[in-house]
Short mmCIF file of C-alpha atoms in Angstrom, two decimals:
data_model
loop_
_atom_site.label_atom_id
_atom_site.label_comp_id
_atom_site.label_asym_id
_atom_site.label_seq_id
_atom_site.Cartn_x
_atom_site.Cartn_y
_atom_site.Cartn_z
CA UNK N 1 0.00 0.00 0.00
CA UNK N 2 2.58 2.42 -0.51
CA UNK N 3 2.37 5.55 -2.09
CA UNK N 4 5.00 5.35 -4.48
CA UNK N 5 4.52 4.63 -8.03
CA UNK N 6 3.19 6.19 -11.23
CA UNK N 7 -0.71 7.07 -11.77
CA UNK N 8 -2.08 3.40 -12.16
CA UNK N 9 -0.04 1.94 -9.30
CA UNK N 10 -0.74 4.64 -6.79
CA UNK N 11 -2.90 4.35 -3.57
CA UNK N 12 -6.51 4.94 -3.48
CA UNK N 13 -8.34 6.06 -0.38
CA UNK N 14 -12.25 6.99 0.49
CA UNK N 15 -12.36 10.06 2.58
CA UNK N 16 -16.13 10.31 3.89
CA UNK N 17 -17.84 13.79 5.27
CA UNK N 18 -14.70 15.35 3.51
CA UNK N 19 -16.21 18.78 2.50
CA UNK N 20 -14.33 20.79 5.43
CA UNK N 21 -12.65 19.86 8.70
CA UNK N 22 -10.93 16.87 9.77
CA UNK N 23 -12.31 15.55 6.73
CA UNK N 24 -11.12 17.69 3.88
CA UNK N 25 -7.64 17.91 5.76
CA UNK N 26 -7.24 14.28 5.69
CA UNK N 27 -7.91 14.47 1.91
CA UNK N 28 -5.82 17.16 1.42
CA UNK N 29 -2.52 15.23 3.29
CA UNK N 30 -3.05 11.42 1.73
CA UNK N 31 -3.11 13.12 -1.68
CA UNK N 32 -0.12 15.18 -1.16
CA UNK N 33 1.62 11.81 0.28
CA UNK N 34 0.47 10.24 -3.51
CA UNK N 35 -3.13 8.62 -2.86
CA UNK N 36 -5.35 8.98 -5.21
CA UNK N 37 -8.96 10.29 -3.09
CA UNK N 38 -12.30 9.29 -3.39
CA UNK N 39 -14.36 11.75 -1.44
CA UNK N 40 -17.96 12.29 -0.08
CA UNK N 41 -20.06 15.51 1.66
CA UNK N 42 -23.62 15.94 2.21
CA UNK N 43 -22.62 19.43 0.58
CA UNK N 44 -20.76 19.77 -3.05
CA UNK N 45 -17.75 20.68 -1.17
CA UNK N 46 -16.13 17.30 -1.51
CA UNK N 47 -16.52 17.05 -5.14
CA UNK N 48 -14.97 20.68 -5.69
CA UNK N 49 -11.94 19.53 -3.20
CA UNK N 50 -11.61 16.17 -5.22
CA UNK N 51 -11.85 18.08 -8.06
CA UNK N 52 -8.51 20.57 -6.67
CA UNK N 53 -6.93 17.38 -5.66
CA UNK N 54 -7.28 15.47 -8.96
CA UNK N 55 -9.23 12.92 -7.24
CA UNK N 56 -12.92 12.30 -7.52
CA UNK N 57 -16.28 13.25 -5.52
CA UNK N 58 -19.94 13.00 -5.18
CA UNK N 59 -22.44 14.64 -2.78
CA UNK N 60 -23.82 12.12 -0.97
CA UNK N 61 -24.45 11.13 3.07
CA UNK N 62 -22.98 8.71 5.15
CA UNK N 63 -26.33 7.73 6.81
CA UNK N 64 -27.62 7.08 3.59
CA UNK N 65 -26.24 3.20 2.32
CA UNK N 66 -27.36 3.69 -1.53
CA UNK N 67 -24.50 6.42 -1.29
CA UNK N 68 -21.96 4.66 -0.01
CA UNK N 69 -22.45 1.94 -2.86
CA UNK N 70 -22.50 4.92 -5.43
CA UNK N 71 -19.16 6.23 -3.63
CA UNK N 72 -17.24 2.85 -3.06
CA UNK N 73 -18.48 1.66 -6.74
CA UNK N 74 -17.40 5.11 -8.67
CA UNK N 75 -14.21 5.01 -6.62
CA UNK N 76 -13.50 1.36 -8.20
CA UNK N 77 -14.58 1.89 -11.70
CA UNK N 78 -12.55 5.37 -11.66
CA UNK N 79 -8.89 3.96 -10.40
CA UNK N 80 -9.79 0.61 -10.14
CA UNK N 81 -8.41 -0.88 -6.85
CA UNK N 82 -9.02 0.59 -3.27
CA UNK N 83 -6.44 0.92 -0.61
CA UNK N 84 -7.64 2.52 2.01
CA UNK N 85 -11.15 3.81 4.06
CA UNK N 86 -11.57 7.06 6.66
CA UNK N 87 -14.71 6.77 7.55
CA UNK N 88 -15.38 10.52 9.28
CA UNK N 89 -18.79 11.41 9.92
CA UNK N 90 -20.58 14.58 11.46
CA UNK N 91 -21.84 15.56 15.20
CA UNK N 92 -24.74 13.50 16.93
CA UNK N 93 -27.39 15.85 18.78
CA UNK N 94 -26.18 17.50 22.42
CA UNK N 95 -28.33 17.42 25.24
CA UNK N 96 -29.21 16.36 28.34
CA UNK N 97 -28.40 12.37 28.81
CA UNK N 98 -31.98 11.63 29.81
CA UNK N 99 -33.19 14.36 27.83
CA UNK N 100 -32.34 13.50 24.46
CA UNK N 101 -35.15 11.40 22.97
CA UNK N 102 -35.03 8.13 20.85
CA UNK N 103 -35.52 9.59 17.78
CA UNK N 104 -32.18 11.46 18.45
CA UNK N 105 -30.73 8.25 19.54
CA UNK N 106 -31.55 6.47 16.32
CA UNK N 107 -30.12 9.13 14.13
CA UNK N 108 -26.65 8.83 16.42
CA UNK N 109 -26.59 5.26 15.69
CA UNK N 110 -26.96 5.48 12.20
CA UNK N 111 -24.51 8.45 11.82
CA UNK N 112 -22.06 7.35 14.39
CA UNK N 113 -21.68 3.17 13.95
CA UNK N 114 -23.56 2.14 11.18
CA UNK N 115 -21.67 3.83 8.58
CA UNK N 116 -18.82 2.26 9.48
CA UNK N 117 -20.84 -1.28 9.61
CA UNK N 118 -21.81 -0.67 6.10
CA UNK N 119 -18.79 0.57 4.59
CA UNK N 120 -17.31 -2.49 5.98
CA UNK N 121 -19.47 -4.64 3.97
CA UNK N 122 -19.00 -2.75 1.10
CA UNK N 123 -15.02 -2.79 0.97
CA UNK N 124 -13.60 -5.36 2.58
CA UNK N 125 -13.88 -8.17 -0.20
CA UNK N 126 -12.42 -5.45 -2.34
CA UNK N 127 -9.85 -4.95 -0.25
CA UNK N 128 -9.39 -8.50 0.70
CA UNK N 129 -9.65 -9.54 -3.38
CA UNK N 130 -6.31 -6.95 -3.19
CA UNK N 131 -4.45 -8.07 -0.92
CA UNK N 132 -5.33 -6.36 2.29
CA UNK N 133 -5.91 -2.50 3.18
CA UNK N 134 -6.38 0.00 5.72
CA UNK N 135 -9.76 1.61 7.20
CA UNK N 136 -9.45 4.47 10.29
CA UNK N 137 -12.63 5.61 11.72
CA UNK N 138 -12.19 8.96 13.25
CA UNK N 139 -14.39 8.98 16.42
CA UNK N 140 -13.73 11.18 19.54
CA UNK N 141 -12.35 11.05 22.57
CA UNK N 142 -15.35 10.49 24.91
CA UNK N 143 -15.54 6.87 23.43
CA UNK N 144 -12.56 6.57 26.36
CA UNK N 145 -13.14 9.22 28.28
CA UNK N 146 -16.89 9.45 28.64
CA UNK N 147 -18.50 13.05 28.95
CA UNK N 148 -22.37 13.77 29.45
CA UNK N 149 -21.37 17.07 27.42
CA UNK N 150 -21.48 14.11 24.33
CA UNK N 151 -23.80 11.71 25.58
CA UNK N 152 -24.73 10.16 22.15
CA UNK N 153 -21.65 10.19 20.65
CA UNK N 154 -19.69 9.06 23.89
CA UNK N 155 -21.78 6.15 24.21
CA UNK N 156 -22.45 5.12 20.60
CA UNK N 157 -18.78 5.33 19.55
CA UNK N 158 -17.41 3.46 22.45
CA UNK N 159 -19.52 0.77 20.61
CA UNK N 160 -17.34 1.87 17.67
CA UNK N 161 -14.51 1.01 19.49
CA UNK N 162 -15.69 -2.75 20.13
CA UNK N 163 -16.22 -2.92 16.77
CA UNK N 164 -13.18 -2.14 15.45
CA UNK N 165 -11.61 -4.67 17.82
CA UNK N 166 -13.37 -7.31 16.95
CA UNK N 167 -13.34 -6.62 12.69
CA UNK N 168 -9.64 -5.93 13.46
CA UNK N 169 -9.27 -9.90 15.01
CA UNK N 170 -11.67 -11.29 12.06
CA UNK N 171 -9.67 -9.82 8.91
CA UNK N 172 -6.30 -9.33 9.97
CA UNK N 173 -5.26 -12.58 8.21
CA UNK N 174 -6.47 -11.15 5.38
CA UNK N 175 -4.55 -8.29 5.70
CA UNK N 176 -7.04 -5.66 6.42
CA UNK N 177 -6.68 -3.45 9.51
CA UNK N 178 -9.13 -1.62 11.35
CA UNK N 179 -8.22 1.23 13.60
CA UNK N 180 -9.60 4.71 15.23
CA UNK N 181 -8.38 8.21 15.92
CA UNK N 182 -10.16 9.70 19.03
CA UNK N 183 -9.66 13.50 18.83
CA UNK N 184 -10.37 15.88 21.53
CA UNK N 185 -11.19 19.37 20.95
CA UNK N 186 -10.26 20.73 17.28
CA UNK N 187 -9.77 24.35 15.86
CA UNK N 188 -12.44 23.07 13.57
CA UNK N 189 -15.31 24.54 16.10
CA UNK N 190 -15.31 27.04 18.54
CA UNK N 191 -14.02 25.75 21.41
CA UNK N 192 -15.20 27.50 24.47
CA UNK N 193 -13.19 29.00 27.54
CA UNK N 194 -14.36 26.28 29.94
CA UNK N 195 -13.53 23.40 27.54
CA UNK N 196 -10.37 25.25 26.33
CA UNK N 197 -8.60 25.56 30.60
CA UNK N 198 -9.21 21.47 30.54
CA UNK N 199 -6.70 21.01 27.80
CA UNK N 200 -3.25 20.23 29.33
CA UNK N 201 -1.85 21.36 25.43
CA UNK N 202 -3.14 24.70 25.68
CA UNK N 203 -5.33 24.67 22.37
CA UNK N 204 -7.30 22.40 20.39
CA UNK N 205 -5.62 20.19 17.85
CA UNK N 206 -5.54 22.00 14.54
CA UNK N 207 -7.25 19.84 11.74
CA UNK N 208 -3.90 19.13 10.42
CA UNK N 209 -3.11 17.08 13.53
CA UNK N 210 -5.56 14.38 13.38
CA UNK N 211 -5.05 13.97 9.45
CA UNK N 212 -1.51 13.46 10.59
CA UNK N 213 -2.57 10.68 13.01
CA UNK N 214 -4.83 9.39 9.94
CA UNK N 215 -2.10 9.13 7.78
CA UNK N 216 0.24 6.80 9.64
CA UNK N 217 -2.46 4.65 10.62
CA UNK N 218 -3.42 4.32 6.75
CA UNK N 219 -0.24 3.27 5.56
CA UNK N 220 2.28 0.65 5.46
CA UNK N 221 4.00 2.68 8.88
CA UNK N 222 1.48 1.28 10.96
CA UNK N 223 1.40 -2.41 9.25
CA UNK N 224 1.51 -4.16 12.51
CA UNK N 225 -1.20 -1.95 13.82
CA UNK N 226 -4.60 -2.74 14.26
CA UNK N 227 -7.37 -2.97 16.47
CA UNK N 228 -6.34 -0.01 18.31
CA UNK N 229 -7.99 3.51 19.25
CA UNK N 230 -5.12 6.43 19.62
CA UNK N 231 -6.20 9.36 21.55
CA UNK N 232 -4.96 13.00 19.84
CA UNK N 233 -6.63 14.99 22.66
CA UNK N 234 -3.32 17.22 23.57
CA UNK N 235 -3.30 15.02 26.75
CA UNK N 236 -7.62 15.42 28.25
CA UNK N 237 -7.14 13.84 31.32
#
């Protein structure tokens, strides 16, 4: 899976949610480091990015399986082989943990574990058929660190987090690994005072961070890695 290699031969990754943020930065870094990038946003700004990036995009949802079938087929029929997944996703409603209702629940579950379910089913005999491959699911940190600021995504992704452990055991004979990135605060979104004095770095991550963190675990760097969920939370106690 490395990133070497002339315009046939090179690395192809699926960047979901990649219009702006964490998303569009991890885009931005695996095609600078020679992937070719399939990318998806619920806006048009992931086809415009592909489109700066000489990759490919279509405006589609996460939540929605038809389009992650239209964006895991295009990808293959464009560069034909797959190398890589990031499966980033958008916020789950904030409220009150007994206050949120199951309606809110629901969507959290669908935006927060099922995607990644789903994508799974859709890539991995691709990436099995060549030869193995890398997915990262960038979740947060309150899948470790549990805060009733986040009570849906806290609880939903730490489900996440089992499932990566056990997809991580079932394929990695096959060569495909499974890990997360679990980011604290990021420059991203405002980041209040209060939330700001608990971070032992001083600031929230900048966006380029966590598509650092991406990077290495979607390449041949981190081949013996899987399974795993890596904080980048500038130390959150």
């Amino acid at each position: 899976m490395s990133a070497s290699g002339g315009s046939t031969s090179a690395p192809v990754a699926i960047v979901t949610a990649a219009g702006r943020g964490m998303g569009a930065a991890c885009a931005q870094l695996l095609a600078e480091r020679g992937y070719r990038v399939a990318l998806m946003s619920r806006s048009a700004e992931a086809r415009e990015l592909a489109g700066r990036l000489g990759g490919w995009g279509i405006r589609g949802s996460v939540t929605e399986p038809d389009d992650l079938a239209r964006l895991v087929e295009g990808a293959l029929d464009r560069f034909g082989r797959l190398d890589g997944v990031v499966n980033n996703t958008g916020h789950a409603a904030r409220g009150g943990l007994l206050d949120l209702d199951d309606a809110a629940w629901h969507d959290g579950l669908e935006l927060l574990l099922l995607n990644v379910v789903r994508m799974s089913r859709l890539v991995t005999p691709i990436l099995k058929a060549g030869g193995g491959g890398s997915i990262v699911n960038i979740s947060t940190f309150g899948a470790k660190q549990p805060t009733d600021a986040f009570p849906i995504s806290s609880a939903i992704r730490a489900g996440l987090g089992a499932f990566t452990r056990m997809y991580a055991a079932r394929y990695a004979a096959d060569g495909i690994r499974m890990n997360d990135v679990l980011p604290g605060y990021v420059d991203s979104y405002p980041v209040d005072e209060a939330a700001l004095a608990t971070i032992p770095a001083g600031r929230p991550a900048r966006t380029r961070e966590v598509a650092e963190a991406v990077a290495f675990l979607i390449s041949d760097a981190s081949s013996y890695v899987t399974g795993e969920s890596l904080l980048v939370d500038g130390g959150l106690p």
